PDB file of C-alpha atoms in Angstrom:
ATOM      1  CA  ALA A   1     122.843  16.673  64.916  1.00 69.00           C
ATOM      2  CA  GLN A   2     120.307  18.481  67.007  1.00 81.00           C
ATOM      3  CA  LYS A   3     120.423  22.211  66.645  1.00 92.00           C
ATOM      4  CA  ILE A   4     118.913  22.814  70.073  1.00 96.00           C
ATOM      5  CA  THR A   5     119.400  20.631  73.080  1.00 96.00           C
ATOM      6  CA  GLN A   6     117.260  20.737  76.352  1.00 96.00           C
ATOM      7  CA  THR A   7     118.410  17.869  78.664  1.00 96.00           C
ATOM      8  CA  GLN A   8     115.889  18.459  81.463  1.00 96.00           C
ATOM      9  CA  PRO A   9     112.502  16.901  80.681  1.00 94.00           C
ATOM     10  CA  GLY A  10     111.062  18.116  84.009  1.00 96.00           C
ATOM     11  CA  MET A  11     112.242  20.466  86.754  1.00 96.00           C
ATOM     12  CA  PHE A  12     110.830  21.305  90.147  1.00 97.00           C
ATOM     13  CA  VAL A  13     111.273  24.546  92.100  1.00 98.00           C
ATOM     14  CA  GLN A  14     110.022  25.922  95.351  1.00 98.00           C
ATOM     15  CA  GLU A  15     107.945  29.095  95.214  1.00 98.00           C
ATOM     16  CA  LYS A  16     109.945  32.250  95.494  1.00 97.00           C
ATOM     17  CA  GLU A  17     113.335  30.313  94.606  1.00 98.00           C
ATOM     18  CA  ALA A  18     115.374  30.652  91.446  1.00 98.00           C
ATOM     19  CA  VAL A  19     115.627  28.037  88.732  1.00 98.00           C
ATOM     20  CA  THR A  20     117.912  27.536  85.737  1.00 98.00           C
ATOM     21  CA  LEU A  21     116.547  25.732  82.585  1.00 98.00           C
ATOM     22  CA  ASP A  22     119.430  24.441  80.484  1.00 98.00           C
ATOM     23  CA  CYS A  23     119.790  24.921  76.680  1.00 98.00           C
ATOM     24  CA  THR A  24     122.727  24.166  74.301  1.00 98.00           C
ATOM     25  CA  TYR A  25     122.824  24.903  70.578  1.00 97.00           C
ATOM     26  CA  ASP A  26     124.819  24.014  67.556  1.00 96.00           C
ATOM     27  CA  THR A  27     125.420  26.293  64.736  1.00 94.00           C
ATOM     28  CA  SER A  28     128.389  27.391  62.339  1.00 92.00           C
ATOM     29  CA  ASP A  29     126.561  30.597  61.510  1.00 91.00           C
ATOM     30  CA  PRO A  30     128.246  33.462  63.334  1.00 92.00           C
ATOM     31  CA  SER A  31     125.054  35.340  63.301  1.00 92.00           C
ATOM     32  CA  TYR A  32     122.130  33.912  65.140  1.00 94.00           C
ATOM     33  CA  GLY A  33     119.412  34.601  67.635  1.00 94.00           C
ATOM     34  CA  LEU A  34     118.410  32.643  70.718  1.00 96.00           C
ATOM     35  CA  PHE A  35     114.906  32.627  72.152  1.00 96.00           C
ATOM     36  CA  TRP A  36     112.931  31.281  75.084  1.00 98.00           C
ATOM     37  CA  TYR A  37     109.098  30.620  74.925  1.00 97.00           C
ATOM     38  CA  LYS A  38     106.740  29.518  77.574  1.00 98.00           C
ATOM     39  CA  GLN A  39     103.802  27.094  76.774  1.00 96.00           C
ATOM     40  CA  PRO A  40     101.033  27.014  79.543  1.00 95.00           C
ATOM     41  CA  SER A  41      98.659  24.171  79.567  1.00 92.00           C
ATOM     42  CA  SER A  42      96.442  26.203  77.244  1.00 90.00           C
ATOM     43  CA  GLY A  43      99.081  25.580  74.460  1.00 91.00           C
ATOM     44  CA  GLU A  44      99.798  29.003  73.196  1.00 92.00           C
ATOM     45  CA  MET A  45     103.578  29.898  72.928  1.00 95.00           C
ATOM     46  CA  ILE A  46     104.468  33.007  74.845  1.00 96.00           C
ATOM     47  CA  PHE A  47     107.851  34.794  74.002  1.00 96.00           C
ATOM     48  CA  LEU A  48     109.938  35.408  77.048  1.00 97.00           C
ATOM     49  CA  ILE A  49     113.413  36.697  76.070  1.00 97.00           C
ATOM     50  CA  TYR A  50     115.790  37.022  73.058  1.00 96.00           C
ATOM     51  CA  GLN A  51     119.633  37.025  72.916  1.00 96.00           C
ATOM     52  CA  GLY A  52     121.497  37.937  69.676  1.00 94.00           C
ATOM     53  CA  SER A  53     124.860  36.322  69.049  1.00 94.00           C
ATOM     54  CA  TYR A  54     126.642  39.688  69.005  1.00 94.00           C
ATOM     55  CA  ASP A  55     125.077  41.025  72.129  1.00 92.00           C
ATOM     56  CA  GLN A  56     127.718  41.786  74.672  1.00 90.00           C
ATOM     57  CA  GLN A  57     125.439  41.500  77.627  1.00 95.00           C
ATOM     58  CA  ASN A  58     123.145  38.949  78.935  1.00 96.00           C
ATOM     59  CA  ALA A  59     119.423  39.660  78.075  1.00 96.00           C
ATOM     60  CA  THR A  60     117.074  40.347  80.928  1.00 97.00           C
ATOM     61  CA  GLU A  61     113.360  40.806  81.022  1.00 96.00           C
ATOM     62  CA  GLY A  62     111.771  41.259  84.392  1.00 97.00           C
ATOM     63  CA  ARG A  63     112.290  37.890  86.369  1.00 98.00           C
ATOM     64  CA  TYR A  64     113.663  36.305  83.252  1.00 98.00           C
ATOM     65  CA  SER A  65     117.502  36.393  82.367  1.00 98.00           C
ATOM     66  CA  LEU A  66     119.424  34.617  79.735  1.00 97.00           C
ATOM     67  CA  ASN A  67     122.866  33.151  80.804  1.00 97.00           C
ATOM     68  CA  PHE A  68     124.532  33.444  77.484  1.00 97.00           C
ATOM     69  CA  GLN A  69     128.007  31.592  77.152  1.00 96.00           C
ATOM     70  CA  LYS A  70     128.940  31.776  73.636  1.00 95.00           C
ATOM     71  CA  ALA A  71     132.110  29.639  73.791  1.00 95.00           C
ATOM     72  CA  ARG A  72     130.194  27.008  75.435  1.00 96.00           C
ATOM     73  CA  LYS A  73     127.210  27.364  73.065  1.00 96.00           C
ATOM     74  CA  SER A  74     124.727  27.583  76.007  1.00 97.00           C
ATOM     75  CA  ALA A  75     121.830  29.884  76.586  1.00 98.00           C
ATOM     76  CA  ASN A  76     120.378  28.966  79.828  1.00 98.00           C
ATOM     77  CA  LEU A  77     117.075  30.578  81.192  1.00 98.00           C
ATOM     78  CA  VAL A  78     117.086  31.841  84.670  1.00 98.00           C
ATOM     79  CA  ILE A  79     113.815  32.508  86.424  1.00 98.00           C
ATOM     80  CA  SER A  80     114.059  34.506  89.731  1.00 97.00           C
ATOM     81  CA  ALA A  81     111.507  34.362  92.533  1.00 97.00           C
ATOM     82  CA  SER A  82     109.498  31.643  91.056  1.00 97.00           C
ATOM     83  CA  GLN A  83     105.586  31.922  91.121  1.00 97.00           C
ATOM     84  CA  LEU A  84     103.004  29.272  90.767  1.00 97.00           C
ATOM     85  CA  GLY A  85     102.012  30.806  87.423  1.00 97.00           C
ATOM     86  CA  ASP A  86     105.470  30.025  86.162  1.00 98.00           C
ATOM     87  CA  SER A  87     104.466  26.175  85.934  1.00 98.00           C
ATOM     88  CA  ALA A  88     104.526  25.435  82.182  1.00 97.00           C
ATOM     89  CA  MET A  89     106.719  23.960  79.379  1.00 97.00           C
ATOM     90  CA  TYR A  90     109.687  26.060  78.326  1.00 98.00           C
ATOM     91  CA  PHE A  91     111.218  25.920  74.884  1.00 97.00           C
ATOM     92  CA  CYS A  92     114.549  27.084  73.819  1.00 97.00           C
ATOM     93  CA  ALA A  93     114.855  28.189  70.156  1.00 96.00           C
ATOM     94  CA  MET A  94     117.406  29.362  67.653  1.00 95.00           C
ATOM     95  CA  ARG A  95     117.290  31.303  64.233  1.00 93.00           C
ATOM     96  CA  GLU A  96     120.380  31.322  62.191  1.00 89.00           C
ATOM     97  CA  TYR A  97     120.357  34.670  60.316  1.00 84.00           C
ATOM     98  CA  ARG A  98     121.300  33.114  56.907  1.00 81.00           C
ATOM     99  CA  GLY A  99     118.080  31.217  56.901  1.00 77.00           C
ATOM    100  CA  ASN A 100     114.463  31.715  57.901  1.00 79.00           C
ATOM    101  CA  GLN A 101     113.816  28.662  59.934  1.00 84.00           C
ATOM    102  CA  PHE A 102     113.434  28.572  63.747  1.00 91.00           C
ATOM    103  CA  TYR A 103     114.756  25.481  65.623  1.00 93.00           C
ATOM    104  CA  PHE A 104     113.151  24.409  68.753  1.00 95.00           C
ATOM    105  CA  GLY A 105     114.312  22.210  71.603  1.00 95.00           C
ATOM    106  CA  THR A 106     112.130  19.360  73.094  1.00 94.00           C
ATOM    107  CA  GLY A 107     111.178  21.462  76.046  1.00 95.00           C
ATOM    108  CA  THR A 108     111.325  21.403  79.940  1.00 97.00           C
ATOM    109  CA  SER A 109     108.389  21.127  82.058  1.00 97.00           C
ATOM    110  CA  LEU A 110     108.691  23.357  85.088  1.00 98.00           C
ATOM    111  CA  THR A 111     106.517  22.739  88.146  1.00 98.00           C
ATOM    112  CA  VAL A 112     106.553  25.450  90.908  1.00 98.00           C
ATOM    113  CA  ILE A 113     105.811  23.902  94.352  1.00 97.00           C
ATOM    114  CA  PRO A 114     103.966  26.028  96.922  1.00 95.00           C
TER     115      PRO A 114
ATOM    116  CA  ASP B  23      93.904  43.694  69.329  1.00 69.00           C
ATOM    117  CA  GLY B  24      96.464  42.358  66.881  1.00 76.00           C
ATOM    118  CA  GLY B  25      97.135  38.684  66.865  1.00 94.00           C
ATOM    119  CA  ILE B  26      96.891  35.356  65.114  1.00 96.00           C
ATOM    120  CA  THR B  27      93.609  33.520  65.153  1.00 96.00           C
ATOM    121  CA  GLN B  28      93.787  29.662  64.545  1.00 97.00           C
ATOM    122  CA  SER B  29      90.445  27.670  63.986  1.00 96.00           C
ATOM    123  CA  PRO B  30      89.064  25.435  64.863  1.00 96.00           C
ATOM    124  CA  LYS B  31      90.579  24.899  68.267  1.00 95.00           C
ATOM    125  CA  TYR B  32      89.600  21.233  68.376  1.00 95.00           C
ATOM    126  CA  LEU B  33      89.054  19.089  65.212  1.00 93.00           C
ATOM    127  CA  PHE B  34      88.197  15.342  64.766  1.00 93.00           C
ATOM    128  CA  ARG B  35      88.615  13.548  61.531  1.00 89.00           C
ATOM    129  CA  LYS B  36      87.967  10.272  60.297  1.00 89.00           C
ATOM    130  CA  GLU B  37      90.767   8.350  58.497  1.00 87.00           C
ATOM    131  CA  GLY B  38      91.050   9.129  54.728  1.00 87.00           C
ATOM    132  CA  GLN B  39      89.700  12.690  55.129  1.00 90.00           C
ATOM    133  CA  ASN B  40      91.345  15.784  54.300  1.00 93.00           C
ATOM    134  CA  VAL B  41      91.036  18.694  56.753  1.00 94.00           C
ATOM    135  CA  THR B  42      92.140  22.326  56.582  1.00 96.00           C
ATOM    136  CA  LEU B  43      93.163  24.369  59.503  1.00 97.00           C
ATOM    137  CA  SER B  44      92.817  28.071  59.312  1.00 98.00           C
ATOM    138  CA  CYS B  45      95.430  30.692  60.293  1.00 98.00           C
ATOM    139  CA  GLU B  46      94.664  34.424  59.967  1.00 98.00           C
ATOM    140  CA  GLN B  47      96.749  37.262  61.294  1.00 97.00           C
ATOM    141  CA  ASN B  48      96.131  41.040  61.534  1.00 96.00           C
ATOM    142  CA  LEU B  49      99.591  41.964  62.371  1.00 94.00           C
ATOM    143  CA  ASN B  50     100.777  42.934  58.843  1.00 93.00           C
ATOM    144  CA  HIS B  51     103.412  40.308  59.060  1.00 94.00           C
ATOM    145  CA  ASP B  52     105.231  39.149  55.930  1.00 93.00           C
ATOM    146  CA  ALA B  53     106.347  35.674  57.100  1.00 94.00           C
ATOM    147  CA  MET B  54     104.101  32.822  58.373  1.00 96.00           C
ATOM    148  CA  TYR B  55     104.930  29.402  59.778  1.00 96.00           C
ATOM    149  CA  TRP B  56     103.146  26.162  60.483  1.00 98.00           C
ATOM    150  CA  TYR B  57     104.577  23.818  63.158  1.00 97.00           C
ATOM    151  CA  ARG B  58     103.471  20.432  64.493  1.00 97.00           C
ATOM    152  CA  GLN B  59     103.935  19.472  68.138  1.00 96.00           C
ATOM    153  CA  ASP B  60     103.981  15.893  69.505  1.00 93.00           C
ATOM    154  CA  PRO B  61     104.561  14.964  73.101  1.00 82.00           C
ATOM    155  CA  GLY B  62     108.282  14.990  73.916  1.00 75.00           C
ATOM    156  CA  GLN B  63     109.346  16.197  70.478  1.00 78.00           C
ATOM    157  CA  GLY B  64     109.119  19.855  70.645  1.00 87.00           C
ATOM    158  CA  LEU B  65     107.988  21.827  67.569  1.00 94.00           C
ATOM    159  CA  ARG B  66     108.713  20.638  64.027  1.00 94.00           C
ATOM    160  CA  LEU B  67     108.328  22.922  60.948  1.00 94.00           C
ATOM    161  CA  ILE B  68     105.908  21.860  58.266  1.00 97.00           C
ATOM    162  CA  TYR B  69     105.766  24.879  55.910  1.00 97.00           C
ATOM    163  CA  TYR B  70     106.745  28.538  55.824  1.00 95.00           C
ATOM    164  CA  SER B  71     106.013  31.441  53.629  1.00 95.00           C
ATOM    165  CA  GLN B  72     108.071  34.598  53.355  1.00 92.00           C
ATOM    166  CA  ILE B  73     105.744  36.363  50.920  1.00 92.00           C
ATOM    167  CA  VAL B  74     102.469  36.116  49.401  1.00 94.00           C
ATOM    168  CA  ASN B  75     102.236  33.274  46.698  1.00 95.00           C
ATOM    169  CA  ASP B  76     105.491  31.856  47.919  1.00 95.00           C
ATOM    170  CA  PHE B  77     106.109  28.977  50.454  1.00 96.00           C
ATOM    171  CA  GLN B  78     108.770  26.437  51.335  1.00 95.00           C
ATOM    172  CA  LYS B  79     108.747  22.950  52.801  1.00 96.00           C
ATOM    173  CA  GLY B  80     110.019  22.322  56.333  1.00 94.00           C
ATOM    174  CA  ASP B  81     111.310  19.353  57.877  1.00 91.00           C
ATOM    175  CA  ILE B  82     108.144  17.279  57.901  1.00 95.00           C
ATOM    176  CA  ALA B  83     106.055  18.571  54.892  1.00 96.00           C
ATOM    177  CA  GLU B  84     105.037  15.213  53.472  1.00 96.00           C
ATOM    178  CA  GLY B  85     101.183  14.693  53.717  1.00 95.00           C
ATOM    179  CA  TYR B  86     100.596  18.497  54.143  1.00 97.00           C
ATOM    180  CA  SER B  87      99.867  21.239  51.709  1.00 97.00           C
ATOM    181  CA  VAL B  88      99.462  25.132  52.201  1.00 98.00           C
ATOM    182  CA  SER B  89      98.608  28.180  50.217  1.00 97.00           C
ATOM    183  CA  ARG B  90      99.402  31.913  50.636  1.00 97.00           C
ATOM    184  CA  GLU B  91      96.931  33.849  48.416  1.00 97.00           C
ATOM    185  CA  LYS B  92      96.654  36.652  50.892  1.00 96.00           C
ATOM    186  CA  LYS B  93      99.255  38.256  53.325  1.00 96.00           C
ATOM    187  CA  GLU B  94      96.970  37.626  56.326  1.00 97.00           C
ATOM    188  CA  SER B  95      96.034  33.979  55.695  1.00 98.00           C
ATOM    189  CA  PHE B  96      98.060  30.806  55.652  1.00 98.00           C
ATOM    190  CA  PRO B  97      95.839  27.660  55.624  1.00 98.00           C
ATOM    191  CA  LEU B  98      97.131  24.292  56.242  1.00 98.00           C
ATOM    192  CA  THR B  99      95.532  21.190  54.731  1.00 97.00           C
ATOM    193  CA  VAL B 100      96.226  17.720  56.319  1.00 95.00           C
ATOM    194  CA  THR B 101      95.704  15.227  53.568  1.00 92.00           C
ATOM    195  CA  SER B 102      94.913  11.667  53.872  1.00 87.00           C
ATOM    196  CA  ALA B 103      98.549  10.949  52.744  1.00 86.00           C
ATOM    197  CA  GLN B 104      99.759  12.005  56.287  1.00 87.00           C
ATOM    198  CA  LYS B 105     100.089   8.715  58.021  1.00 86.00           C
ATOM    199  CA  ASN B 106      99.931  10.051  61.655  1.00 89.00           C
ATOM    200  CA  PRO B 107      98.092  13.326  61.644  1.00 92.00           C
ATOM    201  CA  THR B 108      96.980  13.495  65.295  1.00 94.00           C
ATOM    202  CA  ALA B 109      98.875  16.430  66.933  1.00 95.00           C
ATOM    203  CA  PHE B 110      98.886  19.863  67.995  1.00 96.00           C
ATOM    204  CA  TYR B 111      99.302  22.423  65.289  1.00 97.00           C
ATOM    205  CA  LEU B 112     100.634  25.941  65.806  1.00 97.00           C
ATOM    206  CA  CYS B 113     100.654  28.855  63.347  1.00 98.00           C
ATOM    207  CA  ALA B 114     103.133  31.633  63.785  1.00 97.00           C
ATOM    208  CA  SER B 115     104.266  34.864  62.150  1.00 96.00           C
ATOM    209  CA  ARG B 116     106.898  37.476  62.154  1.00 93.00           C
ATOM    210  CA  PRO B 117     107.254  40.825  60.567  1.00 88.00           C
ATOM    211  CA  GLY B 118     109.853  39.841  57.812  1.00 78.00           C
ATOM    212  CA  ALA B 119     113.552  40.315  57.141  1.00 69.00           C
ATOM    213  CA  GLY B 120     115.754  40.897  59.972  1.00 68.00           C
ATOM    214  CA  ALA B 121     112.736  40.606  62.493  1.00 61.00           C
ATOM    215  CA  ASN B 122     113.175  37.768  64.878  1.00 77.00           C
ATOM    216  CA  VAL B 123     110.373  37.140  67.302  1.00 90.00           C
ATOM    217  CA  LEU B 124     107.813  34.721  66.265  1.00 93.00           C
ATOM    218  CA  THR B 125     104.288  35.408  67.354  1.00 94.00           C
ATOM    219  CA  PHE B 126     102.174  32.292  67.868  1.00 96.00           C
ATOM    220  CA  GLY B 127      98.453  31.443  67.517  1.00 96.00           C
ATOM    221  CA  ALA B 128      96.689  29.497  70.220  1.00 95.00           C
ATOM    222  CA  GLY B 129      96.942  26.210  68.244  1.00 96.00           C
ATOM    223  CA  SER B 130      94.598  23.599  66.730  1.00 97.00           C
ATOM    224  CA  ARG B 131      94.395  20.052  68.209  1.00 96.00           C
ATOM    225  CA  LEU B 132      93.651  17.440  65.571  1.00 95.00           C
ATOM    226  CA  THR B 133      92.400  14.006  66.475  1.00 94.00           C
ATOM    227  CA  VAL B 134      92.029  11.421  63.883  1.00 90.00           C
ATOM    228  CA  LEU B 135      89.481   8.731  64.884  1.00 85.00           C
TER     229      LEU B 135
END
């Protein structure tokens, strides 16, 4: 079974609008961390936001917020006030604390339209 | 500035040749990782190392080899046994036990002619 599932291969959003990128995960480990990374066309992976499984509040970092719904095993990324520079691939990832591996989804390509 | 340096950025190889991708970090991180990225498949783990002189296979280790003789260096060799080596390769590191966030290099794009 896939550890991380991203069901949206591509998304479009109007500049200045908000967009939600979906991510569901699968684990039996009670302790885990969830991450979102941005990959521009240059290829480098840029860390955006982190959510721990025991965190009571949803993580926020500037225009990025993580909508963490533990019972549904979802960790959606919300980008508010989209900018043209947000156009990139976005990857959801998970690390189970009992191991050292990070599992990545297949990514969502976001295009911001002027 | 601290970071991860991968070289070369672009590499072309003839079939049957081994090639080594360099990964150097000056972040004093204990753990280092190699990922392969193909279109539509996300990142897949090749090898990772938690400490010097120790490394573990990831999900797609066949046809690859690594070494970890120094804390700051984790080179990846793509051998002739790797049947489809054309891909984008990403090196990453993190501080160590309990630390979560992976820091990535800029990647190396390998093309087999």
